Amino acid sequence: MKHAQLAITLAIVLNTPLLAFAAEEPKATTKSAIEHIEVAGQVLKSQGLSVKDATVDGPFGDNLALQDIARSVTPISSELIEQLNITTLQDVLAVSPNTYSASGFGAPSLPTIRGQLGELFQDGTRRQAGNNGFGVPLSFNSIEQIDVVKGAPPVLFGSSQRNGGFVNLHSKTASTDESKGKVKLSAGRWDQYSAQVDYTAPIIQDKVGLRVSYEHLDEGSYYDYSGTKSDSLFAAVRILPDDKSSWDINFELYQVEFTDNAGINRPTQALIDDGLYITGQGVQADGSTVPAAGSIVSPTGQVKIDRSTVLTDPDNKNEATTYLIHSIYKRELSANASLKNITYFQHLQREEIAQNSFVEIIDGADTAQNRTELTYRWNSDQQTIFAFDVRYNKVLGYSQFTTEADLPIDLTGPLSNRRIPLTDAQKARLVELSPGVFVSPGGQYDLDNDGSGDFNLSDTTDSRSWQTGLAIQQDSDWSDKLHTSVGYRIDFYDVEANDPIAPQGQVAASDSINEILHSGQVSFNYKINADYTTYGAASYNEATSNSMAGGTSLGSDNTISAQNFATENTLVEFGLKYAPTDSDWYADGAVFSQRRSLRNRDGSNTGIRTTGFESQVFYDAYPYWLSAGYSYIDARYDNSASSQDSAQVIDAFDNSRPDIIAGTGVGAPNFTAFAPSNRQVQGIPEQSFSFNGNYSINSKWQMGFSGLYTKSYPLDFLATVKIRDQYTLNVNTSYVFTPSTKLRLDVNNVTNQKNWRPVFEGGYFGATLAFPELPINAKLTLTHNF
């Protein structure tokens, strides 16, 4: 019944834009036409690879030039996506400063910005994404532009979960005036193949257009027992009922099979520096060699490990299916008023059953959101945006990660070393979901009445949430030079969580909570002259902590913790932007202080304070294109506690081979909570530098390059192991055989550096795992336009 109600609600909000069709409107203003002429005048020399030429829609209003936004922003156009070979969220660090990220277990589903997980939006609405960055890979088949914004989402986007920054993906749109298509085929090292077909055409000339894009990936992997197979089908319709309104509707169906890649365990300094791995399987106190908490390794030797030997298993199952619907309706209501209505719906199913006892099954996650924005211009200097936003989220999921143990595993031994069959005692603390598959219950129960719970808890939940938000943003032009913006939003949360798989004979635990969250922002832009604009911004944001697919889990006391709604985040940022109208250069720089909360694996929040500087420079004028980005970040715990899977890597070893390692013999994993401190946050390089370039030798042949340098940084909380200074250099070349056909060759990590990065955001596995980046590899891509 509730699914039917949701479907009816969705149908209603999808059709609300039709109610505005009958309004009579005056002609569009001359100002927009003048702006169109100015942009077209610069296209003659630009190759579409400079951020200066992009406009940004959504976060702070629509059709904003980069220099008019009081935030650090990097808009990445479709041309720049192609030039930089961006295929995952990690790739944006090639062009946007302060976006260095962990590997996300080999399949990052969220961006990392200014040292913390960021939020993922598409067309202005927050997508379902991973649990602390681990989730479903992202397909770029539907994407036309990527806007990378630093700092918490603005009031128009509302309260969310992650606040380091956000990425807003812009979906492809259909053409109503011309027919065009593209076929792209690629082949790369390790049997990595992909194919994409993209076609758009008008159905009714200048009134209705259709676009269809299909992408298939069949990729092997450098890493053992790894690969990706996926299919993405995207369709978009654009309807122009009259000269005052537009309606874009798009749909994507995405299915993927992929690998949970935990990298290499036992990250000693010898492993990071020289690739030397300590052998020997961990032993429990009872003599068992099955990996478990507190196991101790007596080293049997030290060998050069093949970097492709990672914590994967050929018998692991990991797949997901999701479909999304977006509707964006815009209408000019009068000379002074305009309306925008955005509707989003996503359904997700996911199943991972791993041989190391990890289980995450999302048996259905549904998210629906509708936001209506009314913009009213009181006069030429004052404009107000009103927004009403409703978001519904329902998650049924099962989880089990409490018996994982990575450090005891000897990766150089047989596959049986990695597998964790559950003992009868462990099974007794879990619930059997299906034959042989055990998960945590969604609540705690005391079966023997001894005053303590008898079950292991993880993220299992059957939860529902309603989020209702009201926002207002006032934009003011006080002179030709000074512009200010002030915004406020209030969000009402109504959340319910239930245990979907209570132990036999127990009454399922459940709880509900109602909370009110606030957010606010203030900013100014000041035009020093025609070329330079300075800005300042401050924001306060109250956010939530959620589990898989945005659901809410019960705590050990069978209640929803108020801590889930207590993540306060602040930002102060000042910057300078250089965007001359008569030059091919663009540059900006920003200093910032950002205080935010990081969700821990146990659901608690840890305060982190970051201060830093970031800058980006672009030059785009045929036959050259150049860009560079620099970032400095000082990320520290804000007198706040932290935790790790193990205190330090040497805890896994005894001292029987001091010639190899002086182990402590404590045993590992040994979940460790560290006292509140102001220590440097692990897993984040203090400095990074990226650079990109392209040169057109002639009208047919181009050559390009890109590179990334990161300064040394600690891998674990105690800074016992460091990832040294490292760099990656990529080169590419392309040749245009005909005006429609182009062949491109990419060679990545051309100097074959043996680089590393963290596996998981927040440093939880900093003493346990490290991810070996890919060696030199090449990809050939053929593109044909028709």
PDB file of C-alpha atoms in Angstrom, residues 365-564:
ATOM      1  CA  ALA A 365      16.242   1.506  -1.448  1.00  0.00           C
ATOM      2  CA  ASP A 366      13.828   4.107  -2.804  1.00  0.00           C
ATOM      3  CA  THR A 367      14.415   7.836  -2.756  1.00  0.00           C
ATOM      4  CA  ALA A 368      12.008  10.483  -4.061  1.00  0.00           C
ATOM      5  CA  GLN A 369      12.500  14.235  -3.916  1.00  0.00           C
ATOM      6  CA  ASN A 370      10.663  17.268  -5.215  1.00  0.00           C
ATOM      7  CA  ARG A 371      11.887  20.852  -4.924  1.00  0.00           C
ATOM      8  CA  THR A 372      10.096  23.925  -6.217  1.00  0.00           C
ATOM      9  CA  GLU A 373      12.014  27.187  -6.518  1.00  0.00           C
ATOM     10  CA  LEU A 374      10.307  30.516  -7.126  1.00  0.00           C
ATOM     11  CA  THR A 375      12.581  33.392  -8.137  1.00  0.00           C
ATOM     12  CA  TYR A 376      11.204  36.907  -7.883  1.00  0.00           C
ATOM     13  CA  ARG A 377      13.088  40.025  -9.028  1.00  0.00           C
ATOM     14  CA  TRP A 378      11.760  42.993  -7.083  1.00  0.00           C
ATOM     15  CA  ASN A 379      13.739  45.414  -9.200  1.00  0.00           C
ATOM     16  CA  SER A 380      16.979  45.436 -11.163  1.00  0.00           C
ATOM     17  CA  ASP A 381      19.016  45.165  -7.940  1.00  0.00           C
ATOM     18  CA  GLN A 382      17.075  42.813  -5.645  1.00  0.00           C
ATOM     19  CA  GLN A 383      16.127  39.173  -6.197  1.00  0.00           C
ATOM     20  CA  THR A 384      14.680  36.549  -3.843  1.00  0.00           C
ATOM     21  CA  ILE A 385      14.601  32.773  -4.298  1.00  0.00           C
ATOM     22  CA  PHE A 386      12.037  30.793  -2.304  1.00  0.00           C
ATOM     23  CA  ALA A 387      12.292  26.989  -2.172  1.00  0.00           C
ATOM     24  CA  PHE A 388      10.069  24.228  -0.853  1.00  0.00           C
ATOM     25  CA  ASP A 389      11.665  20.778  -0.735  1.00  0.00           C
ATOM     26  CA  VAL A 390      10.354  17.321   0.203  1.00  0.00           C
ATOM     27  CA  ARG A 391      12.542  14.203   0.255  1.00  0.00           C
ATOM     28  CA  TYR A 392      11.507  10.636   1.086  1.00  0.00           C
ATOM     29  CA  ASN A 393      13.958   7.804   1.667  1.00  0.00           C
ATOM     30  CA  LYS A 394      13.174   4.135   2.368  1.00  0.00           C
ATOM     31  CA  VAL A 395      15.878   1.503   2.856  1.00  0.00           C
ATOM     32  CA  LEU A 396      15.650  -2.217   3.542  1.00  0.00           C
ATOM     33  CA  GLY A 397      19.159  -3.586   3.948  1.00  0.00           C
ATOM     34  CA  TYR A 398      21.205  -6.240   5.711  1.00  0.00           C
ATOM     35  CA  SER A 399      24.817  -5.950   6.782  1.00  0.00           C
ATOM     36  CA  GLN A 400      27.575  -7.901   8.486  1.00  0.00           C
ATOM     37  CA  PHE A 401      31.137  -6.670   8.915  1.00  0.00           C
ATOM     38  CA  THR A 402      31.896  -7.551  12.532  1.00  0.00           C
ATOM     39  CA  THR A 403      33.957 -10.697  11.888  1.00  0.00           C
ATOM     40  CA  GLU A 404      36.250  -9.310   9.166  1.00  0.00           C
ATOM     41  CA  ALA A 405      39.978  -9.520   9.927  1.00  0.00           C
ATOM     42  CA  ASP A 406      42.553  -8.382   7.342  1.00  0.00           C
ATOM     43  CA  LEU A 407      45.914  -8.143   9.110  1.00  0.00           C
ATOM     44  CA  PRO A 408      46.164 -11.872  10.003  1.00  0.00           C
ATOM     45  CA  ILE A 409      45.903 -12.863   6.317  1.00  0.00           C
ATOM     46  CA  ASP A 410      49.042 -13.924   4.442  1.00  0.00           C
ATOM     47  CA  LEU A 411      48.298 -12.814   0.892  1.00  0.00           C
ATOM     48  CA  THR A 412      51.130 -14.888  -0.543  1.00  0.00           C
ATOM     49  CA  GLY A 413      49.536 -18.120   0.661  1.00  0.00           C
ATOM     50  CA  PRO A 414      46.538 -20.063  -0.693  1.00  0.00           C
ATOM     51  CA  LEU A 415      43.080 -18.508  -1.068  1.00  0.00           C
ATOM     52  CA  SER A 416      41.968 -20.365   2.048  1.00  0.00           C
ATOM     53  CA  ASN A 417      44.105 -17.887   4.028  1.00  0.00           C
ATOM     54  CA  ARG A 418      41.630 -15.114   3.153  1.00  0.00           C
ATOM     55  CA  ARG A 419      38.406 -16.916   3.891  1.00  0.00           C
ATOM     56  CA  ILE A 420      36.508 -16.622   7.141  1.00  0.00           C
ATOM     57  CA  PRO A 421      34.006 -19.425   7.727  1.00  0.00           C
ATOM     58  CA  LEU A 422      31.930 -18.502  10.736  1.00  0.00           C
ATOM     59  CA  THR A 423      32.089 -20.598  13.876  1.00  0.00           C
ATOM     60  CA  ASP A 424      28.947 -21.739  15.669  1.00  0.00           C
ATOM     61  CA  ALA A 425      29.648 -19.146  18.363  1.00  0.00           C
ATOM     62  CA  GLN A 426      29.846 -16.368  15.755  1.00  0.00           C
ATOM     63  CA  LYS A 427      26.680 -17.569  14.031  1.00  0.00           C
ATOM     64  CA  ALA A 428      24.869 -17.463  17.359  1.00  0.00           C
ATOM     65  CA  ARG A 429      25.524 -13.699  17.491  1.00  0.00           C
ATOM     66  CA  LEU A 430      24.053 -13.214  14.014  1.00  0.00           C
ATOM     67  CA  VAL A 431      20.836 -14.098  12.191  1.00  0.00           C
ATOM     68  CA  GLU A 432      20.598 -16.375   9.142  1.00  0.00           C
ATOM     69  CA  LEU A 433      19.133 -14.362   6.280  1.00  0.00           C
ATOM     70  CA  SER A 434      19.253 -17.188   3.738  1.00  0.00           C
ATOM     71  CA  PRO A 435      20.964 -20.581   3.752  1.00  0.00           C
ATOM     72  CA  GLY A 436      24.589 -19.985   4.727  1.00  0.00           C
ATOM     73  CA  VAL A 437      24.296 -16.156   4.732  1.00  0.00           C
ATOM     74  CA  PHE A 438      24.455 -14.597   8.199  1.00  0.00           C
ATOM     75  CA  VAL A 439      23.866 -10.914   8.941  1.00  0.00           C
ATOM     76  CA  SER A 440      23.557  -8.723  11.985  1.00  0.00           C
ATOM     77  CA  PRO A 441      20.084  -8.088  13.323  1.00  0.00           C
ATOM     78  CA  GLY A 442      18.832  -4.508  13.176  1.00  0.00           C
ATOM     79  CA  GLY A 443      18.624  -4.248  16.962  1.00  0.00           C
ATOM     80  CA  GLN A 444      20.208  -5.580  20.150  1.00  0.00           C
ATOM     81  CA  TYR A 445      18.664  -8.328  22.312  1.00  0.00           C
ATOM     82  CA  ASP A 446      19.599  -9.829  25.691  1.00  0.00           C
ATOM     83  CA  LEU A 447      18.571 -13.475  25.380  1.00  0.00           C
ATOM     84  CA  ASP A 448      20.105 -14.715  28.622  1.00  0.00           C
ATOM     85  CA  ASN A 449      19.097 -11.684  30.724  1.00  0.00           C
ATOM     86  CA  ASP A 450      22.656 -11.008  31.885  1.00  0.00           C
ATOM     87  CA  GLY A 451      22.379  -7.281  31.212  1.00  0.00           C
ATOM     88  CA  SER A 452      24.387  -7.241  27.977  1.00  0.00           C
ATOM     89  CA  GLY A 453      23.382  -7.749  24.358  1.00  0.00           C
ATOM     90  CA  ASP A 454      24.008 -11.090  22.701  1.00  0.00           C
ATOM     91  CA  PHE A 455      24.347  -9.974  19.061  1.00  0.00           C
ATOM     92  CA  ASN A 456      26.801  -8.210  16.761  1.00  0.00           C
ATOM     93  CA  LEU A 457      25.418  -5.037  15.213  1.00  0.00           C
ATOM     94  CA  SER A 458      26.291  -3.419  11.891  1.00  0.00           C
ATOM     95  CA  ASP A 459      24.035  -1.446   9.487  1.00  0.00           C
ATOM     96  CA  THR A 460      21.003  -3.717   9.076  1.00  0.00           C
ATOM     97  CA  THR A 461      17.866  -1.593   8.911  1.00  0.00           C
ATOM     98  CA  ASP A 462      14.356  -1.123   7.626  1.00  0.00           C
ATOM     99  CA  SER A 463      14.051   2.637   7.827  1.00  0.00           C
ATOM    100  CA  ARG A 464      12.010   5.479   6.415  1.00  0.00           C
ATOM    101  CA  SER A 465      12.587   9.193   6.564  1.00  0.00           C
ATOM    102  CA  TRP A 466      10.754  12.328   5.488  1.00  0.00           C
ATOM    103  CA  GLN A 467      12.733  15.533   5.086  1.00  0.00           C
ATOM    104  CA  THR A 468      10.769  18.736   4.528  1.00  0.00           C
ATOM    105  CA  GLY A 469      12.712  21.915   3.895  1.00  0.00           C
ATOM    106  CA  LEU A 470      11.955  25.596   3.474  1.00  0.00           C
ATOM    107  CA  ALA A 471      14.654  27.908   2.113  1.00  0.00           C
ATOM    108  CA  ILE A 472      15.038  31.548   1.197  1.00  0.00           C
ATOM    109  CA  GLN A 473      17.947  33.262  -0.537  1.00  0.00           C
ATOM    110  CA  GLN A 474      18.244  37.019  -1.079  1.00  0.00           C
ATOM    111  CA  ASP A 475      20.595  38.269  -3.814  1.00  0.00           C
ATOM    112  CA  SER A 476      21.362  41.990  -3.860  1.00  0.00           C
ATOM    113  CA  ASP A 477      23.316  44.299  -6.157  1.00  0.00           C
ATOM    114  CA  TRP A 478      24.244  47.312  -4.058  1.00  0.00           C
ATOM    115  CA  SER A 479      26.285  48.891  -6.826  1.00  0.00           C
ATOM    116  CA  ASP A 480      27.976  47.949 -10.085  1.00  0.00           C
ATOM    117  CA  LYS A 481      30.755  46.453  -7.960  1.00  0.00           C
ATOM    118  CA  LEU A 482      29.183  44.956  -4.826  1.00  0.00           C
ATOM    119  CA  HIS A 483      26.869  41.935  -4.731  1.00  0.00           C
ATOM    120  CA  THR A 484      25.696  40.068  -1.629  1.00  0.00           C
ATOM    121  CA  SER A 485      23.752  36.881  -1.016  1.00  0.00           C
ATOM    122  CA  VAL A 486      22.113  35.734   2.217  1.00  0.00           C
ATOM    123  CA  GLY A 487      20.301  32.442   2.685  1.00  0.00           C
ATOM    124  CA  TYR A 488      18.576  30.422   5.387  1.00  0.00           C
ATOM    125  CA  ARG A 489      16.950  26.985   5.426  1.00  0.00           C
ATOM    126  CA  ILE A 490      15.098  24.892   7.966  1.00  0.00           C
ATOM    127  CA  ASP A 491      14.632  21.130   7.565  1.00  0.00           C
ATOM    128  CA  PHE A 492      12.133  18.986   9.449  1.00  0.00           C
ATOM    129  CA  TYR A 493      13.101  15.322   9.770  1.00  0.00           C
ATOM    130  CA  ASP A 494      10.674  12.524  10.612  1.00  0.00           C
ATOM    131  CA  VAL A 495      12.600   9.236  10.851  1.00  0.00           C
ATOM    132  CA  GLU A 496      11.558   5.682  11.708  1.00  0.00           C
ATOM    133  CA  ALA A 497      13.821   2.613  11.941  1.00  0.00           C
ATOM    134  CA  ASN A 498      12.888  -1.039  12.473  1.00  0.00           C
ATOM    135  CA  ASP A 499      14.743  -4.310  12.778  1.00  0.00           C
ATOM    136  CA  PRO A 500      13.793  -6.308   9.653  1.00  0.00           C
ATOM    137  CA  ILE A 501      15.280  -9.581  10.851  1.00  0.00           C
ATOM    138  CA  ALA A 502      14.854  -9.908  14.604  1.00  0.00           C
ATOM    139  CA  PRO A 503      16.060 -13.173  16.218  1.00  0.00           C
ATOM    140  CA  GLN A 504      13.455 -15.879  16.523  1.00  0.00           C
ATOM    141  CA  GLY A 505      11.153 -15.321  19.471  1.00  0.00           C
ATOM    142  CA  GLN A 506      12.069 -11.635  19.893  1.00  0.00           C
ATOM    143  CA  VAL A 507       9.881  -8.594  19.340  1.00  0.00           C
ATOM    144  CA  ALA A 508      11.523  -6.542  16.590  1.00  0.00           C
ATOM    145  CA  ALA A 509      13.150  -3.378  17.927  1.00  0.00           C
ATOM    146  CA  SER A 510      12.000  -0.069  16.506  1.00  0.00           C
ATOM    147  CA  ASP A 511      12.258   3.633  17.197  1.00  0.00           C
ATOM    148  CA  SER A 512      11.357   6.985  15.695  1.00  0.00           C
ATOM    149  CA  ILE A 513      12.690  10.499  16.046  1.00  0.00           C
ATOM    150  CA  ASN A 514      11.781  14.014  14.957  1.00  0.00           C
ATOM    151  CA  GLU A 515      14.467  16.635  14.526  1.00  0.00           C
ATOM    152  CA  ILE A 516      14.809  20.157  13.155  1.00  0.00           C
ATOM    153  CA  LEU A 517      18.018  21.158  11.395  1.00  0.00           C
ATOM    154  CA  HIS A 518      19.122  24.650  10.365  1.00  0.00           C
ATOM    155  CA  SER A 519      21.535  26.011   7.810  1.00  0.00           C
ATOM    156  CA  GLY A 520      22.551  29.488   6.753  1.00  0.00           C
ATOM    157  CA  GLN A 521      24.966  31.258   4.449  1.00  0.00           C
ATOM    158  CA  VAL A 522      26.182  34.746   3.653  1.00  0.00           C
ATOM    159  CA  SER A 523      28.527  35.880   0.905  1.00  0.00           C
ATOM    160  CA  PHE A 524      29.720  38.901  -1.039  1.00  0.00           C
ATOM    161  CA  ASN A 525      31.338  39.558  -4.401  1.00  0.00           C
ATOM    162  CA  TYR A 526      33.241  42.776  -5.045  1.00  0.00           C
ATOM    163  CA  LYS A 527      34.458  43.674  -8.534  1.00  0.00           C
ATOM    164  CA  ILE A 528      37.781  45.413  -8.085  1.00  0.00           C
ATOM    165  CA  ASN A 529      37.766  46.147 -11.809  1.00  0.00           C
ATOM    166  CA  ALA A 530      36.642  44.477 -15.037  1.00  0.00           C
ATOM    167  CA  ASP A 531      39.183  41.672 -14.583  1.00  0.00           C
ATOM    168  CA  TYR A 532      39.340  40.972 -10.831  1.00  0.00           C
ATOM    169  CA  THR A 533      36.607  39.937  -8.421  1.00  0.00           C
ATOM    170  CA  THR A 534      37.146  39.241  -4.745  1.00  0.00           C
ATOM    171  CA  TYR A 535      34.688  37.341  -2.593  1.00  0.00           C
ATOM    172  CA  GLY A 536      33.990  36.091   0.899  1.00  0.00           C
ATOM    173  CA  ALA A 537      31.619  33.393   2.101  1.00  0.00           C
ATOM    174  CA  ALA A 538      30.515  31.928   5.419  1.00  0.00           C
ATOM    175  CA  SER A 539      28.113  29.085   6.082  1.00  0.00           C
ATOM    176  CA  TYR A 540      26.695  27.071   8.945  1.00  0.00           C
ATOM    177  CA  ASN A 541      25.167  23.683   8.271  1.00  0.00           C
ATOM    178  CA  GLU A 542      23.556  21.020  10.454  1.00  0.00           C
ATOM    179  CA  ALA A 543      23.720  17.621   8.793  1.00  0.00           C
ATOM    180  CA  THR A 544      22.880  13.974   9.374  1.00  0.00           C
ATOM    181  CA  SER A 545      24.789  10.716   9.755  1.00  0.00           C
ATOM    182  CA  ASN A 546      23.322   7.773   7.880  1.00  0.00           C
ATOM    183  CA  SER A 547      24.226   4.202   6.996  1.00  0.00           C
ATOM    184  CA  MET A 548      23.996   2.355   3.689  1.00  0.00           C
ATOM    185  CA  ALA A 549      21.887   3.995   0.972  1.00  0.00           C
ATOM    186  CA  GLY A 550      21.098   6.864   3.332  1.00  0.00           C
ATOM    187  CA  GLY A 551      19.187   4.670   5.764  1.00  0.00           C
ATOM    188  CA  THR A 552      19.130   5.003   9.555  1.00  0.00           C
ATOM    189  CA  SER A 553      20.224   2.189  11.876  1.00  0.00           C
ATOM    190  CA  LEU A 554      19.282   1.554  15.492  1.00  0.00           C
ATOM    191  CA  GLY A 555      22.025   1.814  18.082  1.00  0.00           C
ATOM    192  CA  SER A 556      22.949  -0.785  20.681  1.00  0.00           C
ATOM    193  CA  ASP A 557      20.211   0.620  22.942  1.00  0.00           C
ATOM    194  CA  ASN A 558      17.644   0.074  20.163  1.00  0.00           C
ATOM    195  CA  THR A 559      17.099   3.792  19.656  1.00  0.00           C
ATOM    196  CA  ILE A 560      17.937   6.220  16.891  1.00  0.00           C
ATOM    197  CA  SER A 561      20.795   8.276  18.235  1.00  0.00           C
ATOM    198  CA  ALA A 562      20.297  12.037  18.363  1.00  0.00           C
ATOM    199  CA  GLN A 563      23.998  12.095  17.452  1.00  0.00           C
ATOM    200  CA  ASN A 564      22.876  11.233  13.910  1.00  0.00           C
TER     201      ASN A 564
END
